């Protein structure tokens, strides 16, 4: 039997839940999410959400800081929308029950790298889990929203599934998604008038990342396979301060701690950031992560120190209870009296599925929101705490677009065949999946990290190509299972990152290549990859 909805939202982080709450006023909504509903990057966000809410701040300043962090590649119009609509969306989160931290009744605004004013609205150091809690509670009160956990989207449905490869030049349209119901072990089809990709990030493509296991780039990979344009995949943000040797995912030590007064020192106690940037530890992330990398290479040390020991113990415990408690209980480290060993880790994808100012992708009826999207707001390096903001601002705008398109909302859905798994067999060689996953993660970490070179990128490309071929063969012969679907997507996004990195022959923001150390005006444009893998 066909399951048909007005809206299918893939993902239950801040982008998916915000969109679903708005959309439930307009039609039926199905949220598909691959694990439990709360499991998302959103749930782990610490610092908070940036918005102009203080009397000494202005939209112009937030725009300037965002554009300056993005090193020339931000789309001015998108940044303007982000900053001007941001405060209303933050108020909406509060109306939906998010309890942000207040001091004497007033929102407590934090400071993070690259921001010239205090503008980070937060719930102590667990902003994301508070947002996720409140939005999930609001969703559970909406009878018009159906949530299916343990449903992993496998592939988007376009004309390709209706009647084979489309005619060249034909405009693609999306009519839903095939998803693996993990409990039933079967792939099912779900049809929709509008499909909203909210699948988050791809940090798991790297060996060391702050991102949870769900972040395997599924949305970018699915959209690319379906024929959507993808852009700026070379701009992977490495967060400067994850706790050294804290396992996988790496435990994040929020940038808000530096905003609070913590400093970075090398093992000799030298406050080295001041040698790299006048803003010291509060310079934008690309600069801080590169400086740490350079210090580690110079000294041969395994980590640098983030030092708060000069700050009052009480205020550290009060301001950062989660970080303090986790370091103490899980890692035996008292951050009020000992410096924190930190290293950079893959954190955020600035690129993704190309969208316009309403979240529309290059495929009709397919929207992309949140980290999976490339709206143009982050350019070559995202400003801290602009990600949660981007998700809520563009989720709201996408709904506005759909509301005004009556024809799209009333469209009749095509007849789509069920998932064909004839001729496939159960995977027996699990070890291959695990090995391939590790090989991709290690290759990306070793050769496509903070500092790149053409030689290393080409080496990565050869290895990724080989692994991709193996995976595709395995995928065609095997009944689809979660690990294999994710592995296939990781291989696809690894390939997209490497291709984009090789194509950009300059250094800009998060993309630093030793062969092309300068930032050059002739490269002042997005790296767009089309469905055939061509880089424009
Ligand atoms: P997510 O919150 O990642 O949600 C994605 C959802 O999609 C999940 O529910 C996932 O299970 C689901 N999904 C994925 N693939 C599939 C599939 N194939 N089928 C079905 N479901 C799928 N940003 C800030 O602005 N401020 C911060 O303070 C901040 N702190 C951070 C701290 C950490 C540790 C991390 C990892 C990130 C942080 N970020 C922060 C970044 C920010 O959290 C994310 O960019 C943002 O939460 C992304 O939201 P999203 O809704 O797009 O995706
Ligand atoms: C942090 O708290 O340092 C993360 C903020 C972000 O990724 O924007």
XYZ file of C-alpha atoms and ligand atoms in Angstrom:
597
model
C 0.000 0.000 0.000
C 1.215 3.521 -0.796
C 1.988 5.844 2.065
C 1.323 9.375 0.816
C 1.913 12.664 2.610
C 1.959 16.338 1.771
C 5.386 16.620 3.380
C 8.073 14.082 4.069
C 10.795 15.433 6.295
C 13.974 13.345 6.416
C 15.723 13.981 9.728
C 14.697 15.062 13.202
C 17.289 17.678 14.169
C 16.524 21.388 14.518
C 15.890 21.840 10.773
C 13.507 18.905 10.360
C 11.550 19.492 13.548
C 11.207 23.251 12.954
C 9.965 22.693 9.427
C 7.575 19.921 10.495
C 5.991 22.122 13.169
C 5.330 24.899 10.641
C 4.182 22.486 7.920
C 1.662 20.684 10.100
C -0.555 23.794 9.732
C -0.662 23.149 5.990
C -0.943 19.387 5.516
C 0.055 15.902 6.580
C 3.671 15.469 7.710
C 5.816 12.365 8.012
C 9.199 12.593 9.724
C 11.572 9.764 8.885
C 14.597 9.504 11.127
C 17.244 6.861 11.098
C 17.744 6.290 14.834
C 15.850 7.538 17.869
C 14.291 10.975 17.308
C 16.736 12.909 19.469
C 19.880 11.460 17.898
C 21.237 14.302 15.773
C 24.074 16.821 15.655
C 21.602 19.291 17.117
C 21.408 17.273 20.301
C 25.146 17.769 20.937
C 25.345 21.500 20.185
C 26.927 23.321 23.071
C 27.649 27.015 22.473
C 24.248 28.167 21.216
C 22.570 30.161 18.485
C 23.747 33.546 17.246
C 21.257 36.428 16.938
C 21.245 40.189 17.254
C 19.393 40.686 20.520
C 21.554 43.052 22.512
C 21.202 46.869 22.435
C 24.897 47.271 21.606
C 24.626 44.945 18.588
C 23.323 45.590 15.073
C 22.421 43.430 12.050
C 25.200 45.196 10.144
C 27.770 43.929 12.666
C 26.489 40.350 12.534
C 26.510 40.505 8.718
C 30.055 41.902 8.748
C 31.341 39.188 11.118
C 29.680 36.401 9.082
C 31.062 37.688 5.793
C 34.504 38.262 7.229
C 34.648 34.670 8.595
C 33.452 33.378 5.184
C 36.454 34.933 3.365
C 34.613 36.408 0.398
C 32.431 33.442 -0.533
C 29.288 34.208 1.495
C 26.238 35.139 -0.576
C 25.397 38.636 0.646
C 21.644 38.232 0.198
C 21.553 34.950 2.114
C 23.565 36.423 4.988
C 21.236 39.391 5.111
C 18.204 37.093 5.364
C 19.924 34.990 8.046
C 20.799 37.927 10.234
C 17.604 39.958 9.823
C 15.187 37.063 10.284
C 17.276 35.365 12.978
C 15.977 37.181 16.069
C 12.324 36.327 15.241
C 13.201 32.672 14.771
C 15.026 32.606 18.127
C 11.923 34.125 19.754
C 9.861 31.426 18.025
C 12.097 28.735 19.544
C 11.385 30.243 22.951
C 7.648 30.251 22.191
C 8.008 26.573 21.351
C 9.323 25.964 24.841
C 13.106 26.278 24.553
C 14.429 27.572 27.890
C 17.502 29.644 27.101
C 19.682 30.810 29.989
C 18.739 34.132 31.552
C 20.513 36.231 34.148
C 18.190 38.487 36.157
C 15.437 37.784 33.651
C 17.479 38.885 30.646
C 18.879 36.491 28.002
C 22.509 35.755 28.829
C 24.459 36.355 25.614
C 27.755 34.528 25.138
C 30.751 35.352 22.959
C 32.472 33.068 20.449
C 35.277 33.303 17.900
C 34.839 35.819 15.074
C 31.926 37.639 16.757
C 32.479 41.315 17.511
C 29.607 41.399 20.035
C 28.075 39.091 22.603
C 25.196 37.481 20.700
C 25.144 33.747 21.473
C 21.829 32.718 22.993
C 22.390 29.458 24.887
C 21.085 26.993 27.436
C 24.270 26.876 29.524
C 26.544 24.479 27.579
C 23.803 22.105 26.420
C 21.960 24.398 24.028
C 21.297 21.688 21.452
C 19.752 19.125 23.756
C 17.437 21.794 25.196
C 16.342 22.798 21.674
C 15.860 19.157 20.679
C 13.887 18.413 23.854
C 11.510 21.324 23.388
C 10.954 20.761 19.664
C 10.335 17.026 20.106
C 7.835 17.809 22.826
C 6.078 20.296 20.549
C 6.037 17.722 17.724
C 4.554 15.057 19.985
C 1.650 17.432 20.717
C 0.835 17.770 16.981
C -1.541 15.032 15.810
C -0.801 15.920 12.163
C 2.833 14.837 12.438
C 3.767 11.160 12.178
C 7.289 10.245 13.342
C 8.953 7.014 12.209
C 12.155 6.220 14.066
C 14.696 3.695 12.757
C 13.751 4.568 9.178
C 16.808 5.239 7.067
C 16.220 7.069 3.786
C 18.039 5.194 1.022
C 17.281 7.080 -2.181
C 15.075 9.916 -3.384
C 12.307 9.180 -5.853
C 12.367 11.122 -9.134
C 11.287 10.384 -12.726
C 14.169 7.906 -12.768
C 12.169 5.482 -10.615
C 8.938 6.195 -12.537
C 10.222 5.408 -15.994
C 14.003 4.990 -16.081
C 16.611 7.646 -16.937
C 14.985 10.997 -17.842
C 15.396 12.829 -21.134
C 18.487 15.068 -21.245
C 17.648 18.583 -20.085
C 14.393 17.474 -18.484
C 13.712 19.188 -15.163
C 13.778 16.659 -12.338
C 11.077 16.494 -9.701
C 11.057 14.616 -6.425
C 8.035 12.595 -5.292
C 9.284 10.974 -2.100
C 11.855 8.545 -0.865
C 12.685 4.871 -0.417
C 13.561 4.176 3.200
C 14.782 1.134 5.087
C 12.518 0.237 7.976
C 15.291 -1.195 10.144
C 12.963 -3.113 12.465
C 11.209 -4.834 9.542
C 14.435 -5.171 7.541
C 12.608 -3.968 4.403
C 12.886 -0.974 2.082
C 9.550 0.808 1.677
C 8.412 3.669 -0.530
C 7.006 6.880 0.909
C 5.439 9.381 -1.483
C 5.116 13.100 -0.902
C 4.214 16.347 -2.609
C 7.235 18.044 -1.019
C 10.312 16.240 0.293
C 12.524 18.029 2.779
C 16.097 16.850 3.294
C 17.180 17.668 6.847
C 19.786 14.960 7.266
C 22.523 17.091 8.835
C 26.262 16.746 8.443
C 28.988 14.336 7.408
C 31.671 14.492 10.116
C 31.853 10.694 10.173
C 33.759 10.782 6.905
C 36.781 11.719 9.048
C 38.595 9.569 11.594
C 38.375 12.272 14.285
C 35.117 14.176 14.539
C 32.808 15.822 17.029
C 29.817 14.476 15.074
C 27.770 11.511 16.296
C 27.464 8.296 14.276
C 24.388 9.490 12.358
C 26.436 12.150 10.514
C 27.313 10.138 7.404
C 26.398 12.654 4.697
C 23.336 10.691 3.554
C 21.428 13.756 2.353
C 24.225 15.111 0.173
C 24.883 11.650 -1.271
C 21.189 10.976 -2.010
C 20.681 14.408 -3.582
C 23.806 13.997 -5.715
C 22.683 10.559 -6.921
C 19.264 11.990 -7.747
C 20.831 14.753 -9.848
C 20.818 17.818 -7.579
C 23.661 20.333 -7.645
C 26.027 20.199 -4.694
C 28.565 22.890 -3.841
C 31.536 23.963 -1.729
C 32.266 20.514 -0.373
C 35.942 21.373 0.144
C 35.061 23.651 3.046
C 35.080 21.251 5.982
C 35.274 23.006 9.309
C 37.614 21.551 11.925
C 36.652 22.653 15.415
C 39.863 23.744 17.166
C 39.100 22.290 20.568
C 37.925 18.727 20.975
C 39.144 16.882 24.056
C 42.317 14.949 23.213
C 41.928 11.169 23.107
C 38.260 11.279 24.122
C 37.137 8.526 21.754
C 34.662 8.610 18.908
C 32.945 10.969 18.572
C 35.427 13.325 20.171
C 34.053 15.320 23.083
C 33.726 18.993 22.188
C 35.049 21.747 24.425
C 32.841 24.647 23.404
C 34.214 27.796 21.855
C 32.089 29.618 24.416
C 34.763 28.654 26.934
C 37.241 30.784 25.011
C 34.613 33.524 24.900
C 34.563 33.217 28.677
C 38.303 33.850 28.947
C 40.099 30.515 28.416
C 43.369 30.757 26.492
C 45.310 28.341 24.299
C 48.875 27.500 25.283
C 51.461 25.116 23.910
C 53.318 22.729 26.219
C 55.854 25.435 27.062
C 53.022 27.585 28.385
C 53.297 30.013 25.451
C 49.965 31.712 24.520
C 50.745 30.996 20.890
C 47.523 32.262 19.224
C 48.691 35.854 19.584
C 51.513 35.058 17.156
C 48.940 34.034 14.534
C 46.111 36.553 14.907
C 45.525 39.712 16.944
C 42.191 38.242 18.110
C 44.108 35.433 19.817
C 42.043 32.395 20.851
C 38.891 34.157 19.601
C 39.957 34.388 15.963
C 37.643 32.540 13.496
C 37.890 28.755 13.560
C 39.855 28.185 10.371
C 42.651 30.375 11.734
C 42.693 28.799 15.217
C 42.562 25.210 13.915
C 45.408 25.902 11.467
C 47.472 27.588 14.176
C 47.053 24.574 16.501
C 47.988 22.254 13.653
C 51.114 24.330 12.959
C 52.101 24.367 16.654
C 51.700 20.601 16.920
C 53.804 20.054 13.811
C 56.468 22.451 15.102
C 56.689 21.018 18.611
C 55.893 17.371 17.886
C 53.383 17.424 20.753
C 50.117 15.499 20.615
C 47.888 18.327 21.844
C 47.805 21.913 23.066
C 46.256 23.176 26.271
C 43.063 25.139 26.734
C 43.611 26.856 30.030
C 40.877 28.207 32.307
C 42.691 27.767 35.580
C 43.013 31.562 36.000
C 39.187 31.872 36.039
C 36.931 31.461 39.081
C 36.092 27.785 39.695
C 32.530 28.589 40.713
C 31.752 30.482 37.546
C 33.256 27.712 35.397
C 31.078 25.097 37.101
C 28.023 27.316 36.767
C 28.597 28.411 33.161
C 29.720 25.042 31.775
C 28.172 22.336 33.951
C 28.062 19.714 31.187
C 31.672 20.157 30.105
C 32.879 20.352 33.702
C 30.966 17.238 34.737
C 31.841 15.177 31.656
C 35.557 15.988 31.933
C 35.493 15.179 35.623
C 33.378 12.025 35.596
C 34.278 10.491 32.273
C 37.886 11.598 31.861
C 39.034 12.282 35.434
C 39.966 15.882 34.602
C 39.069 18.847 36.813
C 38.986 21.740 34.348
C 38.936 24.336 37.138
C 42.422 23.334 38.273
C 44.110 21.669 35.282
C 44.440 22.778 31.642
C 42.426 20.794 29.080
C 44.368 18.866 26.402
C 42.721 19.681 23.062
C 43.103 18.938 19.344
C 41.087 19.942 16.258
C 38.431 17.530 14.917
C 36.131 17.549 11.880
C 32.999 19.402 12.916
C 30.875 20.950 10.195
C 30.248 20.871 6.429
C 29.937 24.399 5.029
C 28.995 23.020 1.626
C 26.109 20.777 0.697
C 23.043 20.614 -1.523
C 22.665 23.913 -3.377
C 19.547 25.837 -2.373
C 18.057 29.234 -3.043
C 16.797 31.629 -0.392
C 13.741 29.398 0.176
C 15.543 26.116 0.652
C 14.665 24.971 -2.896
C 17.202 22.623 -4.469
C 17.768 22.246 -8.213
C 15.178 19.389 -8.188
C 11.537 20.476 -8.074
C 9.646 19.728 -4.831
C 12.913 18.827 -3.088
C 14.082 21.177 -0.345
C 17.267 21.008 1.742
C 17.509 22.646 5.153
C 20.105 22.858 7.903
C 23.602 21.471 7.657
C 22.856 19.389 4.547
C 22.202 22.578 2.561
C 24.482 25.106 0.897
C 22.458 28.298 1.218
C 25.463 30.550 0.756
C 25.538 31.916 4.311
C 28.788 30.280 5.431
C 31.057 30.834 2.452
C 34.532 29.386 3.014
C 34.205 29.200 6.815
C 31.129 29.243 9.075
C 30.943 31.765 11.866
C 30.368 30.017 15.219
C 26.724 29.428 16.184
C 25.374 30.454 12.780
C 24.403 26.870 11.986
C 21.444 26.402 14.296
C 20.349 29.846 13.149
C 20.549 28.934 9.459
C 18.410 25.850 10.099
C 15.516 27.753 11.699
C 15.613 30.735 9.355
C 15.540 28.684 6.155
C 13.031 26.129 7.512
C 10.604 28.992 7.994
C 11.294 30.414 4.551
C 10.834 27.032 2.841
C 7.370 26.713 4.258
C 6.560 30.238 3.057
C 7.525 29.150 -0.445
C 5.413 25.996 -0.378
C 2.432 27.857 1.082
C 2.367 30.191 -1.901
C 2.555 27.360 -4.467
C -0.989 25.958 -4.583
C -0.380 23.859 -7.693
C 2.540 22.062 -6.068
C 0.513 21.405 -2.954
C -2.349 19.888 -4.932
C -0.246 17.848 -7.355
C -1.158 14.241 -8.064
C 1.626 11.843 -7.230
C 2.940 9.400 -9.851
C 2.781 5.626 -9.666
C 6.116 4.392 -8.368
C 7.317 0.792 -8.281
C 8.400 -0.769 -4.982
C 12.085 -1.249 -4.127
C 13.588 -4.006 -6.239
C 15.967 -6.271 -4.326
C 15.651 -9.321 -6.519
C 18.903 -11.205 -7.044
C 20.516 -9.845 -3.888
C 21.697 -11.864 -0.907
C 22.341 -11.151 2.748
C 25.727 -9.603 3.440
C 28.053 -12.112 5.025
C 31.297 -10.225 4.923
C 30.578 -7.564 7.537
C 34.242 -7.142 8.096
C 34.535 -5.589 4.604
C 32.018 -2.881 5.482
C 33.880 -2.036 8.681
C 37.286 -2.045 6.959
C 36.079 0.152 4.124
C 34.531 2.623 6.550
C 37.785 2.879 8.511
C 39.814 3.185 5.331
C 37.722 6.130 4.133
C 37.913 7.846 7.525
C 41.679 7.399 7.823
C 42.345 8.477 4.230
C 40.275 11.615 4.671
C 41.993 12.423 7.964
C 45.507 11.857 6.626
C 45.187 13.482 3.214
C 42.159 15.807 3.176
C 42.491 17.488 6.570
C 43.337 20.963 7.825
C 46.444 21.344 5.623
C 46.208 19.834 2.130
C 48.474 19.429 -0.879
C 47.716 18.382 -4.449
C 49.909 15.326 -3.996
C 47.972 14.187 -0.910
C 44.595 14.970 -2.470
C 45.453 12.908 -5.538
C 46.543 10.060 -3.308
C 43.224 10.302 -1.461
C 41.331 10.324 -4.744
C 42.973 7.106 -5.935
C 42.175 5.314 -2.673
C 38.616 6.600 -2.441
C 37.951 5.590 -6.068
C 39.065 2.058 -5.338
C 36.933 1.769 -2.216
C 33.945 3.267 -4.044
C 34.140 0.656 -6.778
C 34.228 -2.153 -4.219
C 31.282 -0.695 -2.342
C 29.162 -0.209 -5.475
C 29.706 -3.829 -6.486
C 28.836 -4.994 -3.003
C 25.759 -2.709 -2.929
C 24.381 -4.144 -6.187
C 24.752 -7.741 -4.991
C 23.578 -7.347 -1.405
C 20.320 -6.836 0.465
C 20.559 -3.268 1.738
C 21.420 -2.895 5.391
C 22.124 0.219 7.398
C 25.916 -0.115 7.540
C 26.171 -0.583 3.796
C 23.879 2.322 2.941
C 25.909 4.638 5.170
C 29.190 3.325 3.824
C 28.070 4.000 0.257
C 27.100 7.547 1.251
C 30.391 8.142 3.079
C 32.287 7.053 -0.024
C 30.205 9.412 -2.176
C 30.735 12.443 0.057
C 34.454 11.644 0.434
C 34.686 11.675 -3.348
C 32.781 14.982 -3.579
C 35.057 16.592 -0.964
C 38.243 15.429 -2.694
C 37.030 16.489 -6.159
C 36.087 19.938 -4.896
C 39.366 20.314 -3.004
C 41.352 19.379 -6.098
C 39.374 21.819 -8.219
C 40.051 24.879 -6.044
C 43.587 25.985 -6.836
C 43.943 28.547 -4.087
C 43.720 28.659 -0.286
C 40.639 30.256 1.210
C 39.033 29.897 4.622
C 38.896 26.253 5.582
C 40.575 25.068 2.387
C 44.355 25.412 2.729
C 46.582 23.854 0.056
C 50.337 24.129 0.391
C 50.846 24.322 -3.413
C 48.489 27.306 -3.675
C 48.879 29.205 -0.381
C 47.365 32.456 -1.645
C 43.735 33.590 -1.780
C 43.036 34.789 -5.300
C 40.161 36.836 -6.701
C 39.835 34.629 -9.774
C 38.612 31.819 -7.449
C 35.924 33.958 -5.865
C 33.073 31.606 -6.744
C 31.381 28.455 -5.448
C 32.656 25.003 -6.419
C 29.533 23.451 -7.921
C 29.354 19.746 -8.787
C 26.641 18.567 -11.152
C 24.940 15.170 -11.243
C 27.643 13.699 -13.490
C 30.333 14.661 -11.032
C 31.580 17.562 -13.175
C 33.039 20.441 -11.179
C 32.119 23.917 -12.403
P 21.010 17.248 12.601
O 20.722 17.906 13.883
O 22.295 16.541 12.493
O 19.835 16.219 12.301
C 19.948 15.334 11.220
C 18.854 14.309 11.346
O 18.763 13.546 10.175
C 19.076 13.309 12.472
O 17.843 13.076 13.080
C 19.558 12.062 11.740
O 19.340 10.866 12.423
C 18.717 12.164 10.492
N 19.227 11.436 9.338
C 20.438 11.517 8.748
N 20.487 10.721 7.675
C 19.287 10.128 7.568
C 18.716 9.190 6.675
N 19.406 8.670 5.647
N 17.444 8.801 6.874
C 16.716 9.255 7.918
N 17.209 10.136 8.802
C 18.474 10.580 8.618
N 25.989 24.825 15.712
C 25.625 26.005 16.259
O 25.050 26.853 15.574
N 25.853 26.235 17.576
C 26.470 25.344 18.392
O 26.639 25.568 19.569
C 26.898 24.107 17.826
N 27.539 23.190 18.580
C 27.831 21.969 18.032
C 28.415 20.990 18.830
C 28.641 19.724 18.319
C 29.262 18.662 19.184
C 28.303 19.436 16.972
C 28.538 18.074 16.408
C 27.756 20.423 16.168
C 27.515 21.692 16.684
N 26.954 22.698 15.908
C 26.605 23.887 16.469
C 26.502 22.412 14.550
C 24.994 22.143 14.619
O 24.712 21.398 15.767
C 24.489 21.397 13.412
O 24.979 21.953 12.239
C 22.966 21.457 13.387
O 22.473 20.941 14.592
C 22.433 20.674 12.215
O 21.055 20.549 12.356
P 20.257 19.712 11.276
O 18.852 19.714 11.710
O 20.606 20.214 9.942
O 20.904 18.251 11.378
C 30.817 25.331 20.136
O 30.094 25.355 21.127
O 32.023 25.603 20.157
C 30.218 24.943 18.835
C 29.637 26.118 18.213
C 29.397 25.890 16.746
O 29.765 24.860 16.178
O 28.850 26.809 16.145
